[in-house]
Short mmCIF file of C-alpha atoms in Angstrom, two decimals:
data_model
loop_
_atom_site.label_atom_id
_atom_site.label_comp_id
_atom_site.label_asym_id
_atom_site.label_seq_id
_atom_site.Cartn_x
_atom_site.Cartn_y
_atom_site.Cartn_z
CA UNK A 1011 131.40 76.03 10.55
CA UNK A 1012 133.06 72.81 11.33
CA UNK A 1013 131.78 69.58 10.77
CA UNK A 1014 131.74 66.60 12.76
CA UNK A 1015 130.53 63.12 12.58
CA UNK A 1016 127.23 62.12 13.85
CA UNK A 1017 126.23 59.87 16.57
CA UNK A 1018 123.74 58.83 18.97
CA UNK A 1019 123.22 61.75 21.46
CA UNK A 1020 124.54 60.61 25.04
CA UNK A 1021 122.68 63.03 27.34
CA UNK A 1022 119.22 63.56 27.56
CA UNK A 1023 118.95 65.48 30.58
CA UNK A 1024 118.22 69.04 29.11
CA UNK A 1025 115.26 67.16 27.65
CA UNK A 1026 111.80 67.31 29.18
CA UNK A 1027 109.86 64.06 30.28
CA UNK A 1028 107.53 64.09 28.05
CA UNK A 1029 109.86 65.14 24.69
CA UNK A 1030 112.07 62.09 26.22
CA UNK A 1031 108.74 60.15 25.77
CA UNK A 1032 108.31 61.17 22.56
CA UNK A 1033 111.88 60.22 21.20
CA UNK A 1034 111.64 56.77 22.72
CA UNK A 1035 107.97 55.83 21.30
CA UNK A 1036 109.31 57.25 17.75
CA UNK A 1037 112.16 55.06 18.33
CA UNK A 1038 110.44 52.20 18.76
CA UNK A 1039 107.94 52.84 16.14
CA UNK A 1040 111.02 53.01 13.70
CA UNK A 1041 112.85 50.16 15.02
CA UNK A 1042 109.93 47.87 14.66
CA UNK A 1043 110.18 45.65 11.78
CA UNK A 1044 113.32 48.17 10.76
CA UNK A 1045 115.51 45.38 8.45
CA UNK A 1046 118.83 46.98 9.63
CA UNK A 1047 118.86 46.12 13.20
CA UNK A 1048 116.67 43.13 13.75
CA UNK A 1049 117.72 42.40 17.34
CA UNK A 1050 117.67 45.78 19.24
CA UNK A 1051 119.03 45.70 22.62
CA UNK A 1052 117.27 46.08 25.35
CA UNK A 1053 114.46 44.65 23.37
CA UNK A 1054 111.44 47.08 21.97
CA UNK A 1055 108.97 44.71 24.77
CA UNK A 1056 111.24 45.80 27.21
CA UNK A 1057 111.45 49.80 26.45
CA UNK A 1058 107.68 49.74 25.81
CA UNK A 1059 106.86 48.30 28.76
CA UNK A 1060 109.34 50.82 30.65
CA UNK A 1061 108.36 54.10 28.48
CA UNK A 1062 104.97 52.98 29.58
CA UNK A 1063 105.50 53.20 33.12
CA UNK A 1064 107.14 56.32 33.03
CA UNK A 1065 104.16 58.03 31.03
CA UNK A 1066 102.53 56.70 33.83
CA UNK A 1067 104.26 58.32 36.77
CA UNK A 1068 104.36 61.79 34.88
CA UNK A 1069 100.77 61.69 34.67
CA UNK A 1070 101.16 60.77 38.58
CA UNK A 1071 103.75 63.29 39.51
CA UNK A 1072 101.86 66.41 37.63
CA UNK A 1073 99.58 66.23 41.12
CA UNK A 1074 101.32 64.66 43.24
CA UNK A 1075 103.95 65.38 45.93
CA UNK A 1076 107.33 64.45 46.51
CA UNK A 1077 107.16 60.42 46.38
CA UNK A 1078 105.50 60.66 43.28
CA UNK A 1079 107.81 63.22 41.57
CA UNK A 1080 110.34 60.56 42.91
CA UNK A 1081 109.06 57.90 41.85
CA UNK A 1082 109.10 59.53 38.14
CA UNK A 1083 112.39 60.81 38.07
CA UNK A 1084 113.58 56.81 39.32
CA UNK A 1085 111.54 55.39 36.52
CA UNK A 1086 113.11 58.44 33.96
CA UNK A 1087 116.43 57.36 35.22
CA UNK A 1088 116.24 53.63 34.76
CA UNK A 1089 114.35 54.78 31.18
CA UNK A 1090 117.37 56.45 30.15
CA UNK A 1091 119.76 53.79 30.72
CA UNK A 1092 118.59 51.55 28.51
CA UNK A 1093 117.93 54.10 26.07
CA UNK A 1094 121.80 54.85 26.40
CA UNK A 1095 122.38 51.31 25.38
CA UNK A 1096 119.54 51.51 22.55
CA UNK A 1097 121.96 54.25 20.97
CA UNK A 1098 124.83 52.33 20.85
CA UNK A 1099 123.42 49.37 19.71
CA UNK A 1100 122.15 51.15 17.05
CA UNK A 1101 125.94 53.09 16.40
CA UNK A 1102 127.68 49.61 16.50
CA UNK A 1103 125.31 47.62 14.52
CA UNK A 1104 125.27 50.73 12.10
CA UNK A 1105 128.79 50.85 11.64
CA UNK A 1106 127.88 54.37 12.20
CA UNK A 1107 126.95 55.01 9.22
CA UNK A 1108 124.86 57.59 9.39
CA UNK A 1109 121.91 56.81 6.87
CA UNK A 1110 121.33 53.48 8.41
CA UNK A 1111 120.96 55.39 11.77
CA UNK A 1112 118.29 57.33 10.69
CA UNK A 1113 116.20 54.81 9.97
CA UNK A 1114 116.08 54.25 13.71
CA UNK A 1115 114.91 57.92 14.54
CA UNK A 1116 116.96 57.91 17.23
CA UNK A 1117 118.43 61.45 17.75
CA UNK A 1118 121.81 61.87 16.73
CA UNK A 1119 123.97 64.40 17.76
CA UNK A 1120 124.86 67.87 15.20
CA UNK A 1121 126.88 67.86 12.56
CA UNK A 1122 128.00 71.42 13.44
CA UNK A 1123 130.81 72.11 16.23
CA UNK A 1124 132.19 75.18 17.09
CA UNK A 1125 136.47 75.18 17.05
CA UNK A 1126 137.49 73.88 20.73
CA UNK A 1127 139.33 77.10 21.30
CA UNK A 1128 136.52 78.77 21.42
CA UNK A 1129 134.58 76.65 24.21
CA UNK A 1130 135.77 77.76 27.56
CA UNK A 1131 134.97 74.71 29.34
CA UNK A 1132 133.20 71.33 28.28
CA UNK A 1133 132.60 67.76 29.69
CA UNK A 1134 133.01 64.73 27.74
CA UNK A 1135 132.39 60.64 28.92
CA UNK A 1136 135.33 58.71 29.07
CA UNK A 1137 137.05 55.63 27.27
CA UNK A 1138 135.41 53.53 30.58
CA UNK A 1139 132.63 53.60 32.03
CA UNK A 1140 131.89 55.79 35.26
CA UNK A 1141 134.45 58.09 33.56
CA UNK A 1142 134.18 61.84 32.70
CA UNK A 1143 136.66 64.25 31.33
CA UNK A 1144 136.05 67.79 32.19
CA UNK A 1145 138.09 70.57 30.18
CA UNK A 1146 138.59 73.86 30.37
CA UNK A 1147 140.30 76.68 28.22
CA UNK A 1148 143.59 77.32 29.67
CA UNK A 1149 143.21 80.74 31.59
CA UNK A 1150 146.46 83.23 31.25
CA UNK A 1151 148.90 83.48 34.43
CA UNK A 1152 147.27 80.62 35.40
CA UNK A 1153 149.43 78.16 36.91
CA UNK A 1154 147.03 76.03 38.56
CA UNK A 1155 143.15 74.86 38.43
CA UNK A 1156 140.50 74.03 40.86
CA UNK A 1157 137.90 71.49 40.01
CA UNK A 1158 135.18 70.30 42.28
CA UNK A 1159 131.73 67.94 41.77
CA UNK A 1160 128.23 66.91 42.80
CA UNK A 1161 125.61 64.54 42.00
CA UNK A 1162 122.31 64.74 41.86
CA UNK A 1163 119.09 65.44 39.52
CA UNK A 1164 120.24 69.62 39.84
CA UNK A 1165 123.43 71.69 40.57
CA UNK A 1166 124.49 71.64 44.26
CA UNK A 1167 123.00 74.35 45.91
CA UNK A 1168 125.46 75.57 48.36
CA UNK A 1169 129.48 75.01 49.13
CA UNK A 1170 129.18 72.16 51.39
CA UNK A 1171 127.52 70.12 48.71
CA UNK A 1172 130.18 70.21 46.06
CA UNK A 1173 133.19 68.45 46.40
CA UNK A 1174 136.47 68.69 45.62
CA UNK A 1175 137.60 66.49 42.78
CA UNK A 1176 141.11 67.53 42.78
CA UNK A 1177 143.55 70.11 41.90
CA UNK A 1178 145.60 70.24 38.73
CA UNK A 1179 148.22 72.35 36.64
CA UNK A 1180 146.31 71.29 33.14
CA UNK A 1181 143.53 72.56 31.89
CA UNK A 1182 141.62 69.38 31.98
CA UNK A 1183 140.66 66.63 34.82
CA UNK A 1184 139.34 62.87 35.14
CA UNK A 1185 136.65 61.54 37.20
CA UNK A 1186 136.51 57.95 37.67
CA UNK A 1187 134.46 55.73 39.15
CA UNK A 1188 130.96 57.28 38.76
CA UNK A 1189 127.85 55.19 39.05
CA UNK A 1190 126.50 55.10 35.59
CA UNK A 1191 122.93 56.90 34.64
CA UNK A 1192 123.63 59.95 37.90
CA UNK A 1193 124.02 63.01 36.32
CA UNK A 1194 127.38 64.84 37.43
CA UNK A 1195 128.20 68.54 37.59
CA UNK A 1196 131.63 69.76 37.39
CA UNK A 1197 133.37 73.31 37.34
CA UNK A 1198 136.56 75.02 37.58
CA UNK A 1199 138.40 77.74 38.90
CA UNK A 1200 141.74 79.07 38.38
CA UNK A 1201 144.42 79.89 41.03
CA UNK A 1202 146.70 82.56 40.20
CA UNK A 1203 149.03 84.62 42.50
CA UNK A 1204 145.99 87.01 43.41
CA UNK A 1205 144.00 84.14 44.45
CA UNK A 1206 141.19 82.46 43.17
CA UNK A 1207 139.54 83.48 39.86
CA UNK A 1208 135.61 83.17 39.60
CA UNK A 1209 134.00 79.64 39.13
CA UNK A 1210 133.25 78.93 35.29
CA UNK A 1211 129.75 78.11 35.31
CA UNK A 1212 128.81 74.52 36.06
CA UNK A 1213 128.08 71.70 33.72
CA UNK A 1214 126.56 68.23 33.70
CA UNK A 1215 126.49 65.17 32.06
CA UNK A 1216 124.80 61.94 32.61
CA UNK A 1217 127.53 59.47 33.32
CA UNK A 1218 127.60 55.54 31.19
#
């Protein structure tokens, strides 16, 4: 299998709340007093006092109702942000070198990738920020593609909540102007001379 150069995962979303926990407390733990990156940004006070808080409202939102659970998933998001930054504070200072971002503990993507001709579609962030590139494998007698969106903590749940991101005769599509830490969902269809092929299944990605 291929190989491919590590770096600081980007999406933590598949992750539950309290793994997430986990991998920012071991984080910090590793980053404290860690002689390769002496001035992480955000600041260890800060994420403690933030991965603290969210610990907090988990505990909360385990028997709780709705404004709890909310209140969680706000605290989760605005958690994750900074971890976003954490990562590439830690790539950039590291020169991403990956033995010096080890030291940090904080998870790093596989080395392994499959070939892209055998992914049928995938979602990657952008060069700027609020920016995600959705691909898909090109689809024979397939002229034309489909591509529609939603935001939200889970996949829209009927029609009317996706929208329509724009048509296109490449496999592939940009969305711009995002708000940075929602989590988008994306997927495709082709249009061929017998009409509409079936939706690929969605995907997401948190957006930076």
């Amino acid at each position: 299998m291929a190989k491919r150069k590590r770096r600081p995962i980007r999406n933590f979303r598949s992750n539950s709340t309290l793994l997430f926990i986990d991998m920012v407390r071991t984080a910090i733990k590793n980053l404290t007093g860690n002689t390769h990156f002496t001035t992480p940004t955000p600041t260890l006070a800060s994420l403690t006092t933030k991965v603290d808080d969210l610990a907090t409202k988990e505990i909360a939102a385990r028997t709780g109702g709705a404004i709890e659970t909310k209140q969680m998933h706000e605290s989760r998001d605005d958690l994750e942000k900074d971890f976003l930054k954490l990562g590439l504070y830690i790539e950039l200072t590291a020169s991403g070198d990956e033995a010096i971002m080890i030291t940090a503990a904080y998870p790093l993507t596989s080395e392994e990738t499959s070939p892209a001709l055998h992914r049928e579609f995938w979602l990657e962030h952008g060069a700027n920020p609020g920016e995600v590139l959705a691909f898909c494998k090109a689809m024979a007698k397939t002229p034309a593609y489909i591509w529609m969106f939603g935001v939200g903590e889970t996949e829209p749940a009927t029609e009317k909540d996706w929208t329509l991101a724009g048509g296109s005769t490449q496999a592939r599509m940009y969305l711009t102007n995002l708000d940075s830490g929602t989590l988008v969902w994306v997927r495709v269809c082709g249009i061929t001379k017998y009409g509409m092929t079936p939706w690929l299944a969605a995907l997401h990605l948190l957006v930076v």
